[in-house]
Short mmCIF file of C-alpha atoms in Angstrom, two decimals:
data_model
loop_
_atom_site.label_atom_id
_atom_site.label_comp_id
_atom_site.label_asym_id
_atom_site.label_seq_id
_atom_site.Cartn_x
_atom_site.Cartn_y
_atom_site.Cartn_z
CA GLN A 1 68.34 141.49 -4.84
CA GLU A 2 65.34 140.91 -7.10
CA VAL A 3 61.51 141.04 -6.99
CA LEU A 4 59.17 139.23 -9.40
CA GLY A 5 55.64 140.64 -9.40
CA GLU A 6 56.29 144.10 -7.96
CA ASP A 7 53.04 145.57 -9.34
CA LYS A 8 51.02 142.88 -7.61
CA LEU A 9 52.99 143.50 -4.40
CA MET A 10 52.13 147.20 -4.47
CA ALA A 11 48.49 146.49 -5.19
CA ILE A 12 48.20 144.17 -2.14
CA LEU A 13 49.90 146.71 0.14
CA LYS A 14 47.26 149.29 -0.75
CA GLU A 15 44.62 146.97 0.78
CA ARG A 16 46.38 145.09 3.58
CA GLU A 17 49.66 143.78 4.96
CA LEU A 18 51.56 141.17 2.93
CA LYS A 19 51.44 137.45 3.83
CA ILE A 20 54.85 135.96 3.06
CA TYR A 21 56.69 132.69 3.69
CA TRP A 22 60.31 131.55 3.83
CA GLY A 23 61.12 127.89 3.71
CA THR A 24 64.21 125.87 4.54
CA ALA A 25 64.87 122.20 3.82
CA THR A 26 66.01 120.51 7.02
CA THR A 27 69.23 118.92 5.70
CA GLY A 28 72.74 119.97 6.86
CA LYS A 29 73.25 122.14 9.91
CA PRO A 30 72.25 125.80 9.42
CA HIS A 31 75.32 128.08 9.17
CA VAL A 32 76.04 131.79 9.53
CA ALA A 33 74.79 132.61 5.97
CA TYR A 34 71.26 131.93 7.38
CA PHE A 35 71.58 135.33 9.08
CA VAL A 36 71.03 136.91 5.61
CA PRO A 37 67.42 135.75 5.28
CA MET A 38 66.87 136.11 9.08
CA SER A 39 67.79 139.81 9.00
CA LYS A 40 65.41 140.29 6.07
CA ILE A 41 62.62 138.44 7.93
CA ALA A 42 63.22 140.92 10.73
CA ASP A 43 62.66 143.72 8.12
CA PHE A 44 59.43 142.08 6.93
CA LEU A 45 58.10 141.91 10.53
CA LYS A 46 59.03 145.54 11.22
CA ALA A 47 57.11 146.46 8.03
CA GLY A 48 53.99 144.71 9.38
CA CYS A 49 54.09 141.58 7.19
CA GLU A 50 52.57 138.27 8.36
CA VAL A 51 55.52 135.86 8.12
CA THR A 52 55.44 132.06 8.02
CA ILE A 53 58.60 129.99 8.37
CA LEU A 54 58.32 126.57 6.77
CA PHE A 55 60.54 123.70 7.96
CA ALA A 56 60.45 121.73 4.68
CA ASP A 57 61.14 118.23 6.06
CA LEU A 58 59.71 116.33 3.10
CA HIS A 59 61.78 118.43 0.69
CA ALA A 60 64.88 117.49 2.70
CA TYR A 61 64.24 113.84 1.99
CA LEU A 62 63.36 114.37 -1.70
CA ASP A 63 66.68 116.20 -2.35
CA ASN A 64 68.73 113.02 -2.92
CA MET A 65 67.88 111.84 0.61
CA LYS A 66 70.14 114.48 2.21
CA ALA A 67 68.09 113.87 5.37
CA PRO A 68 67.45 110.12 5.81
CA TRP A 69 63.84 109.29 6.71
CA GLU A 70 64.83 107.99 10.17
CA LEU A 71 66.53 111.39 10.97
CA LEU A 72 63.86 113.63 9.47
CA GLU A 73 61.96 114.29 12.70
CA LEU A 74 65.13 114.91 14.69
CA ARG A 75 66.56 117.34 12.15
CA THR A 76 63.31 119.21 11.90
CA ARG A 77 63.28 119.73 15.66
CA TYR A 78 66.92 120.83 15.55
CA TYR A 79 66.14 123.38 12.82
CA GLU A 80 63.19 124.71 14.82
CA HIS A 81 65.29 125.32 17.89
CA VAL A 82 68.27 126.79 16.02
CA ILE A 83 66.28 129.09 13.75
CA LYS A 84 64.34 130.44 16.76
CA ALA A 85 67.62 130.98 18.59
CA MET A 86 68.99 132.89 15.60
CA LEU A 87 65.95 135.13 15.42
CA GLU A 88 66.14 135.83 19.20
CA SER A 89 69.90 136.60 18.75
CA ILE A 90 69.09 139.46 16.33
CA GLY A 91 66.06 140.67 18.35
CA VAL A 92 63.17 139.29 16.29
CA PRO A 93 59.95 138.75 18.36
CA LEU A 94 58.86 135.14 17.82
CA GLU A 95 55.21 135.78 18.75
CA LYS A 96 54.76 137.57 15.41
CA LEU A 97 55.89 134.45 13.49
CA LYS A 98 54.10 131.32 12.41
CA PHE A 99 56.10 128.06 12.20
CA VAL A 100 54.88 125.20 10.04
CA ARG A 101 56.29 121.76 9.11
CA GLY A 102 55.88 120.49 5.59
CA THR A 103 54.57 117.10 6.63
CA ASP A 104 51.82 118.87 8.62
CA TYR A 105 49.90 119.37 5.34
CA GLN A 106 51.97 117.82 2.50
CA LEU A 107 50.70 114.31 3.28
CA SER A 108 47.03 115.32 3.07
CA LYS A 109 44.72 113.87 0.41
CA GLU A 110 44.19 117.31 -1.27
CA TYR A 111 47.89 118.15 -1.49
CA THR A 112 48.79 114.68 -2.79
CA LEU A 113 46.14 114.93 -5.53
CA ASP A 114 47.57 118.31 -6.52
CA VAL A 115 51.04 116.76 -6.77
CA TYR A 116 49.60 114.21 -9.24
CA ARG A 117 47.71 116.96 -11.14
CA LEU A 118 50.88 118.99 -11.45
CA SER A 119 52.92 115.99 -12.58
CA SER A 120 50.44 115.52 -15.48
CA VAL A 121 51.29 119.00 -16.93
CA VAL A 122 55.00 119.47 -16.01
CA THR A 123 57.62 118.17 -18.40
CA GLN A 124 60.74 116.36 -17.16
CA HIS A 125 62.86 119.13 -18.76
CA ASP A 126 61.08 121.89 -16.84
CA ALA A 127 61.22 120.02 -13.54
CA LYS A 128 64.97 119.35 -13.89
CA LYS A 129 65.69 122.92 -15.02
CA ALA A 130 63.69 124.39 -12.13
CA GLY A 131 65.70 122.50 -9.54
CA ALA A 132 69.08 123.00 -11.20
CA GLU A 133 70.39 125.49 -8.61
CA VAL A 134 68.77 123.92 -5.55
CA VAL A 135 68.41 120.13 -5.95
CA LYS A 136 71.62 118.07 -6.00
CA GLN A 137 72.45 117.38 -9.66
CA VAL A 138 73.58 113.89 -10.57
CA GLU A 139 74.03 112.11 -13.91
CA HIS A 140 71.00 109.86 -13.35
CA PRO A 141 68.56 111.97 -11.23
CA LEU A 142 66.01 110.31 -8.98
CA LEU A 143 62.37 111.02 -9.55
CA SER A 144 62.24 112.58 -6.06
CA GLY A 145 64.47 115.49 -7.22
CA LEU A 146 62.18 116.13 -10.15
CA LEU A 147 59.14 116.31 -7.76
CA TYR A 148 60.87 118.85 -5.49
CA PRO A 149 60.14 122.07 -7.48
CA GLY A 150 56.43 121.13 -7.82
CA LEU A 151 56.06 120.69 -4.10
CA GLN A 152 57.67 124.04 -3.43
CA ALA A 153 55.30 125.68 -5.88
CA LEU A 154 52.22 124.10 -4.22
CA ASP A 155 53.44 125.27 -0.79
CA GLU A 156 52.50 128.81 -1.84
CA GLU A 157 48.88 127.81 -2.31
CA TYR A 158 48.60 125.62 0.78
CA LEU A 159 50.27 128.14 3.10
CA LYS A 160 47.77 130.78 1.73
CA VAL A 161 50.44 133.46 1.23
CA ASP A 162 50.83 136.32 -1.23
CA ALA A 163 54.60 135.94 -1.64
CA GLN A 164 57.52 133.60 -1.21
CA PHE A 165 60.93 134.79 -0.08
CA GLY A 166 64.19 132.97 -0.78
CA GLY A 167 67.72 133.18 -2.13
CA VAL A 168 68.35 134.21 -5.70
CA ASP A 169 69.43 130.58 -6.27
CA GLN A 170 65.72 129.75 -6.01
CA ARG A 171 64.78 131.92 -9.03
CA LYS A 172 64.15 128.98 -11.41
CA ILE A 173 61.78 127.37 -8.92
CA PHE A 174 59.98 130.69 -8.52
CA THR A 175 59.50 131.14 -12.27
CA PHE A 176 58.37 127.47 -12.42
CA ALA A 177 55.69 128.25 -9.79
CA GLU A 178 54.56 131.36 -11.72
CA LYS A 179 54.20 129.23 -14.89
CA TYR A 180 52.47 126.18 -13.46
CA LEU A 181 50.28 127.22 -10.50
CA PRO A 182 47.76 129.01 -12.79
CA SER A 183 47.42 125.73 -14.76
CA LEU A 184 45.84 124.23 -11.59
CA GLY A 185 43.62 127.29 -11.14
CA TYR A 186 45.79 128.84 -8.42
CA ALA A 187 47.03 132.41 -8.29
CA LYS A 188 50.50 133.51 -9.36
CA ARG A 189 52.48 134.69 -6.29
CA VAL A 190 55.01 137.46 -5.71
CA HIS A 191 58.63 136.35 -5.27
CA LEU A 192 61.38 138.18 -3.40
CA MET A 193 65.00 137.12 -3.52
CA ASN A 194 68.01 137.91 -1.30
CA PRO A 195 71.57 137.70 -2.66
CA MET A 196 73.73 134.62 -2.02
CA VAL A 197 76.67 135.28 0.32
CA PRO A 198 79.94 133.75 -0.91
CA GLY A 199 81.43 131.16 1.42
CA LEU A 200 84.75 131.47 3.10
CA THR A 201 86.45 129.73 0.19
CA GLY A 202 84.99 132.19 -2.31
CA SER A 203 82.17 130.07 -3.75
CA LYS A 204 78.59 129.77 -2.43
CA MET A 205 78.39 129.04 1.31
CA SER A 206 77.22 125.45 1.55
CA SER A 207 76.26 123.05 4.33
CA SER A 208 78.04 120.23 2.43
CA GLU A 209 81.36 122.13 2.04
CA GLU A 210 82.86 122.25 5.51
CA ASP A 211 85.57 124.85 4.85
CA SER A 212 83.13 127.28 3.20
CA LYS A 213 80.98 127.83 6.26
CA ILE A 214 80.87 128.63 9.99
CA ASP A 215 78.26 126.59 11.85
CA LEU A 216 76.02 128.37 14.32
CA LEU A 217 77.35 126.17 17.11
CA ASP A 218 81.05 126.30 16.17
CA ARG A 219 83.31 127.01 19.12
CA LYS A 220 85.16 130.34 19.22
CA GLU A 221 88.44 128.61 18.39
CA ASP A 222 86.75 127.02 15.30
CA VAL A 223 85.46 130.43 14.19
CA LYS A 224 88.98 131.85 14.54
CA LYS A 225 90.50 128.92 12.61
CA LYS A 226 88.00 129.06 9.75
CA LEU A 227 88.22 132.84 9.37
CA LYS A 228 92.03 132.61 9.36
CA LYS A 229 91.82 130.21 6.40
CA ALA A 230 89.12 132.24 4.62
CA PHE A 231 89.80 133.66 1.16
CA CYS A 232 90.45 137.40 1.71
CA GLU A 233 93.09 138.61 -0.71
CA PRO A 234 94.38 142.13 -0.01
CA GLY A 235 92.42 144.66 -2.11
CA ASN A 236 90.22 141.95 -3.76
CA VAL A 237 86.50 142.59 -3.15
CA GLU A 238 85.27 139.89 -5.55
CA ASN A 239 84.06 136.57 -4.11
CA ASN A 240 85.14 137.80 -0.66
CA GLY A 241 82.96 135.93 1.81
CA VAL A 242 84.28 137.98 4.78
CA LEU A 243 83.35 141.31 3.18
CA SER A 244 79.98 139.91 1.97
CA PHE A 245 79.05 138.83 5.47
CA ILE A 246 79.68 142.37 6.73
CA LYS A 247 77.62 143.81 3.84
CA HIS A 248 74.61 141.55 4.07
CA VAL A 249 74.45 140.69 7.80
CA LEU A 250 76.51 142.82 10.18
CA PHE A 251 75.75 146.24 8.55
CA PRO A 252 71.94 145.67 8.23
CA LEU A 253 71.75 144.61 11.89
CA LYS A 254 73.84 147.43 13.41
CA SER A 255 73.98 150.15 10.65
CA GLU A 256 77.69 150.35 11.33
CA PHE A 257 80.85 148.24 11.53
CA VAL A 258 83.96 148.81 13.60
CA ILE A 259 87.40 147.78 12.37
CA LEU A 260 89.41 146.82 15.44
CA ARG A 261 93.15 147.41 15.23
CA GLU A 262 96.14 148.52 17.28
CA GLU A 263 96.95 152.21 17.64
CA LYS A 264 100.16 151.81 15.70
CA TRP A 265 98.08 150.81 12.67
CA GLY A 266 95.65 153.71 13.02
CA GLY A 267 93.48 152.49 15.86
CA ASN A 268 89.78 151.48 15.67
CA LYS A 269 87.68 152.96 12.89
CA THR A 270 83.86 152.99 12.71
CA TYR A 271 82.16 152.79 9.30
CA THR A 272 78.58 153.93 8.93
CA ALA A 273 78.38 153.07 5.19
CA TYR A 274 79.47 149.72 3.78
CA GLU A 275 80.67 151.31 0.57
CA ALA A 276 83.31 153.29 2.52
CA LEU A 277 84.64 150.11 4.11
CA GLU A 278 84.77 148.29 0.75
CA LYS A 279 86.60 151.27 -0.82
CA ASP A 280 89.20 151.29 2.00
CA PHE A 281 89.71 147.52 1.67
CA ALA A 282 90.09 147.80 -2.14
CA GLU A 283 92.70 150.50 -1.60
CA GLN A 284 94.39 148.35 1.07
CA VAL A 285 93.80 150.92 3.82
CA VAL A 286 92.12 148.02 5.75
CA HIS A 287 94.25 144.88 6.13
CA PRO A 288 92.65 141.42 5.69
CA GLY A 289 93.87 140.42 9.17
CA ASP A 290 92.17 143.35 10.84
CA LEU A 291 88.96 142.72 8.78
CA LYS A 292 88.89 139.03 9.87
CA ASN A 293 89.58 139.81 13.55
CA SER A 294 86.80 142.42 13.55
CA VAL A 295 84.30 139.99 11.93
CA GLU A 296 85.36 137.34 14.46
CA VAL A 297 84.39 139.60 17.39
CA ALA A 298 81.10 140.72 15.81
CA LEU A 299 80.14 137.20 14.76
CA ASN A 300 80.81 135.69 18.17
CA LYS A 301 78.46 138.29 19.71
CA LEU A 302 75.74 136.94 17.44
CA LEU A 303 76.60 133.28 18.12
CA ASP A 304 77.03 133.48 21.90
CA PRO A 305 73.28 133.42 22.69
CA ILE A 306 72.78 130.47 20.33
CA ARG A 307 75.72 128.53 21.84
CA GLU A 308 74.31 129.27 25.32
CA LYS A 309 70.84 127.99 24.42
CA PHE A 310 72.29 124.78 23.02
CA ASN A 311 74.50 124.24 26.10
CA CYS A 312 71.68 122.41 27.94
CA PRO A 313 71.66 118.56 28.06
CA GLU A 314 68.37 118.25 26.15
CA LEU A 315 69.57 120.25 23.10
CA LYS A 316 73.03 118.71 23.16
CA LYS A 317 71.42 115.32 22.95
CA LEU A 318 69.13 116.46 20.11
CA SER A 319 72.11 117.86 18.19
CA SER A 320 74.16 114.65 18.41
CA ALA A 321 71.11 112.47 17.57
CA ALA A 322 70.13 114.56 14.51
CA TYR A 323 73.67 114.70 13.16
CA PRO A 324 75.43 111.57 14.40
CA THR A 325 79.16 111.42 13.81
CA PRO A 326 80.32 108.55 11.51
CA SER A 327 80.69 105.49 13.68
CA LYS A 328 84.23 104.30 14.24
CA ALA A 329 85.08 100.66 13.86
CA LYS A 330 85.59 98.83 17.20
CA PRO A 331 89.12 97.70 18.02
CA ALA A 332 89.86 94.15 17.03
CA GLU A 333 90.34 91.40 19.60
CA LYS A 334 93.60 91.44 21.57
CA GLY A 335 96.43 89.93 19.55
CA THR A 336 95.10 91.15 16.15
CA LYS A 337 95.59 94.39 14.39
CA ASN A 338 93.05 97.16 14.85
CA SER A 339 90.75 97.73 11.91
CA GLU A 340 90.51 101.16 10.15
CA PRO A 341 88.85 103.73 12.46
CA GLU A 342 86.70 105.04 9.58
CA ASP A 343 85.88 104.09 6.04
CA VAL A 344 88.52 105.08 3.44
CA VAL A 345 86.35 107.54 1.50
CA PRO A 346 87.31 110.56 -0.74
CA SER A 347 85.76 113.10 1.66
CA ARG A 348 88.76 112.45 4.00
CA LEU A 349 91.05 114.17 1.46
CA ASP A 350 91.41 117.96 1.73
CA ILE A 351 91.69 118.79 -1.99
CA ARG A 352 91.48 122.44 -3.00
CA VAL A 353 91.94 124.71 -5.99
CA GLY A 354 95.27 126.49 -5.81
CA LYS A 355 96.81 129.38 -7.75
CA VAL A 356 100.53 129.18 -8.49
CA ILE A 357 102.08 132.48 -7.34
CA SER A 358 105.69 131.68 -8.14
CA VAL A 359 107.80 128.81 -9.56
CA GLU A 360 111.54 128.31 -9.11
CA LYS A 361 113.92 125.40 -9.70
CA HIS A 362 114.82 123.56 -6.52
CA PRO A 363 118.33 124.66 -5.51
CA ASP A 364 119.54 121.10 -4.96
CA ALA A 365 117.48 118.97 -7.36
CA ASP A 366 117.32 119.33 -11.19
CA SER A 367 113.96 117.55 -11.52
CA LEU A 368 112.05 119.54 -8.86
CA TYR A 369 110.19 122.87 -8.80
CA VAL A 370 109.56 124.83 -5.62
CA GLU A 371 106.20 126.59 -6.00
CA ARG A 372 104.32 129.09 -3.80
CA ILE A 373 100.61 128.25 -4.14
CA ASP A 374 97.66 130.22 -2.82
CA VAL A 375 95.00 127.93 -1.45
CA GLY A 376 92.82 130.64 0.18
CA GLU A 377 94.79 130.78 3.43
CA ALA A 378 96.56 133.75 5.05
CA GLU A 379 99.85 132.75 3.42
CA PRO A 380 100.64 130.76 0.25
CA ARG A 381 101.94 127.18 0.77
CA THR A 382 105.36 126.00 -0.33
CA VAL A 383 105.02 122.93 -2.53
CA VAL A 384 107.77 120.83 -4.12
CA SER A 385 106.76 119.08 -7.40
CA GLY A 386 108.72 116.76 -9.73
CA LEU A 387 107.45 118.48 -12.87
CA VAL A 388 110.60 120.03 -14.35
CA HIS A 389 110.86 117.48 -17.17
CA PHE A 390 107.14 117.55 -17.91
CA VAL A 391 105.77 121.14 -17.59
CA PRO A 392 107.69 124.29 -18.57
CA LYS A 393 108.00 126.83 -15.77
CA GLU A 394 106.05 129.48 -17.70
CA GLN A 395 103.07 127.08 -18.05
CA LEU A 396 102.88 126.73 -14.26
CA GLN A 397 103.19 130.38 -13.38
CA ASP A 398 99.79 131.94 -12.40
CA ARG A 399 97.79 128.88 -13.43
CA LEU A 400 95.13 127.15 -11.35
CA VAL A 401 96.04 123.68 -10.05
CA VAL A 402 94.47 120.99 -7.85
CA LEU A 403 96.33 120.56 -4.53
CA LEU A 404 96.09 117.85 -1.88
CA CYS A 405 96.46 119.87 1.30
CA ASN A 406 96.31 117.48 4.23
CA LEU A 407 99.34 115.26 3.61
CA LYS A 408 101.89 115.42 6.44
CA PRO A 409 104.50 118.07 5.40
CA GLN A 410 107.78 116.50 4.44
CA LYS A 411 111.18 117.79 3.41
CA MET A 412 112.22 117.12 -0.18
CA ARG A 413 115.95 117.75 -0.60
CA GLY A 414 115.92 120.21 2.28
CA VAL A 415 112.76 122.12 1.32
CA GLU A 416 109.53 121.35 3.24
CA SER A 417 106.60 120.62 0.93
CA GLN A 418 103.16 121.52 2.30
CA GLY A 419 101.04 119.82 -0.32
CA MET A 420 100.87 117.79 -3.54
CA VAL A 421 99.93 119.08 -6.98
CA LEU A 422 97.63 116.40 -8.50
CA CYS A 423 98.49 115.54 -12.07
CA ALA A 424 97.30 113.20 -14.82
CA SER A 425 99.89 110.75 -15.99
CA SER A 426 100.02 108.62 -19.15
CA VAL A 427 100.07 104.84 -18.82
CA GLY A 428 102.55 104.05 -21.56
CA GLU A 429 106.00 105.28 -22.52
CA PRO A 430 107.27 107.92 -22.97
CA ARG A 431 105.62 109.16 -19.78
CA GLN A 432 103.57 112.33 -20.06
CA VAL A 433 102.31 114.41 -17.14
CA GLU A 434 99.67 117.21 -17.08
CA PRO A 435 98.49 119.10 -13.96
CA LEU A 436 94.74 118.67 -13.41
CA ASP A 437 92.63 121.66 -14.43
CA PRO A 438 89.92 123.05 -12.21
CA PRO A 439 86.87 124.58 -14.07
CA ALA A 440 87.43 128.11 -15.32
CA GLY A 441 86.35 130.75 -12.85
CA CYS A 442 87.32 128.81 -9.70
CA CYS A 443 88.86 130.69 -6.79
CA ALA A 444 91.92 129.77 -4.84
CA GLY A 445 90.88 127.71 -1.80
CA GLU A 446 87.67 126.34 -3.35
CA ARG A 447 86.98 122.73 -2.26
CA VAL A 448 87.35 119.86 -4.75
CA TYR A 449 85.31 116.83 -3.94
CA VAL A 450 84.26 113.52 -5.48
CA GLU A 451 80.66 113.21 -6.71
CA GLY A 452 78.52 111.71 -4.01
CA TYR A 453 81.05 112.49 -1.24
CA GLU A 454 80.34 116.25 -0.79
CA GLY A 455 79.65 115.83 2.92
CA GLY A 456 82.08 114.93 5.64
CA GLU A 457 85.06 116.87 6.99
CA PRO A 458 88.54 116.02 5.73
CA ASP A 459 91.10 114.56 8.12
CA GLU A 460 93.12 117.33 9.79
CA GLU A 461 96.24 115.45 8.59
CA LEU A 462 96.53 112.11 6.81
CA LYS A 463 98.56 109.69 8.88
CA PRO A 464 101.30 108.18 6.67
CA LYS A 465 100.94 104.71 8.32
CA LYS A 466 97.23 104.53 7.46
CA LYS A 467 97.92 105.14 3.73
CA VAL A 468 94.49 106.66 3.17
CA PHE A 469 95.60 108.61 0.11
CA GLU A 470 97.38 105.62 -1.40
CA LYS A 471 94.29 103.37 -1.00
CA LEU A 472 92.04 105.98 -2.63
CA GLN A 473 94.62 106.78 -5.33
CA ALA A 474 94.49 103.20 -6.55
CA ASP A 475 91.06 103.97 -7.98
CA PHE A 476 91.91 107.43 -9.40
CA HIS A 477 91.90 107.60 -13.20
CA ILE A 478 91.21 109.84 -16.17
CA SER A 479 88.05 109.04 -18.20
CA GLU A 480 87.81 108.88 -21.98
CA ASP A 481 86.45 112.47 -21.75
CA CYS A 482 89.60 113.52 -19.92
CA VAL A 483 87.66 113.98 -16.64
CA ALA A 484 89.39 113.11 -13.31
CA GLN A 485 87.49 110.35 -11.48
CA TRP A 486 87.50 108.00 -8.50
CA LYS A 487 85.65 104.73 -9.23
CA GLN A 488 83.84 106.41 -12.18
CA ARG A 489 82.73 109.31 -9.99
CA ASN A 490 83.83 112.74 -11.17
CA PHE A 491 86.11 115.16 -9.28
CA LEU A 492 84.01 118.34 -8.97
CA THR A 493 84.03 121.92 -7.74
CA LYS A 494 80.87 124.05 -7.48
CA LEU A 495 81.56 125.19 -11.07
CA GLY A 496 81.86 121.73 -12.73
CA THR A 497 84.28 118.86 -13.38
CA VAL A 498 88.07 118.70 -12.90
CA SER A 499 89.83 117.50 -16.06
CA CYS A 500 93.14 117.35 -17.89
CA LYS A 501 94.03 118.42 -21.40
CA SER A 502 94.68 115.18 -23.24
CA LEU A 503 95.73 112.12 -21.22
CA LYS A 504 92.51 110.06 -21.52
CA GLY A 505 92.70 106.72 -19.75
CA GLY A 506 95.60 107.90 -17.61
CA THR A 507 96.29 107.69 -13.88
CA ILE A 508 96.33 110.47 -11.25
CA SER A 509 99.28 111.04 -8.95
#
């Protein structure tokens, strides 16, 4: 998508082949968006470049301890196996690649002294700004997160490369490196950036947002389920993760893409130019269902060799050890009630941004609306809300709301409700109610999470007897800045905080 230092790049190529590195912090499990840099690494190798892949284990720990120290070695081994399997899946010869671990050289005396030298010239402001798109941002950042950009800059010198390759989200770290490496007497490097592929929910594909990504080891039924829920509005090519995956991965690998469909809908069609496919989708010649089914088939062909490699006992054991599932509480002694199977934490709630498609009065209840709300699934959900006396119908139509999606569906006066619109509510009388507002620019289906609880997969369905939502709701409130919170931790999307208009100090229900 972008190159910094193109003149220097061309000058090097007149003399010799380019030495380039791509690094990945060994945190959450790699997902299908990793095929974007992998396909570009294949291009670099075909062009004769010397490519180094860095498993940045120390960076993984520095980024808000996303990889605990005791799991660092296991996760690095997992990444090494899975990245090599990905490259083999798309036909990249591994003998042309060099693989390096960060701790192989980042704990040396020379590197450590350079970290101190760098810290003596870098301001806190520049360090925080450099990591803004990459390092987890919190209100009171740890010093480790401020060190992260400096280490990534020094890697360019210690790996002895001409260029660093990464996502466009790394741009601020790249410009940081260009500014500060010369202050230590080191050369400024070339930087090459690939575009970021939107996730299935429309925002950036993220390891910490379960619904936004497809893991490389997901079963075929999981791939089908996630693609079925993916945001893919008819005719909408913006923030469409399904189309973007075709554009940035499937087309570059095969130079064509086949839409699979029944004869009665026109039969299969092969596209040799992505632009033609995008045009047909925009004009609704290609249906979202056919697009998803075709991606499912193509994606499973890429994933099958990786699944097969990880089907051996050794790698199964490594996978479960590197990413242990949250331990369940043991059943209590006979004669006593069983304890909760898991902690009651906000990540168990499936909260998403929704767009209200339609609003009608409930036919049998004067205080209830029946809404159709798009939450990024194949069909909008029907939701019944008791908002008639608080929010005019026209203020709900076409607005973004925050929807709890994994409550057990229940009938309300004969209409089944498939979710709950979360609202701020005043404490005193007369009672006032305002639907929570996601940040501007959010897409339907985007995940809403509580700060510090980005990881973890929501329950498939909240069991009414467990009262998980009710226990968490007891600590929901609206701050003095009108921000929705749980125990003073903000409700967030990728674009910022969830809020309400005016009910500071209120509750959330």
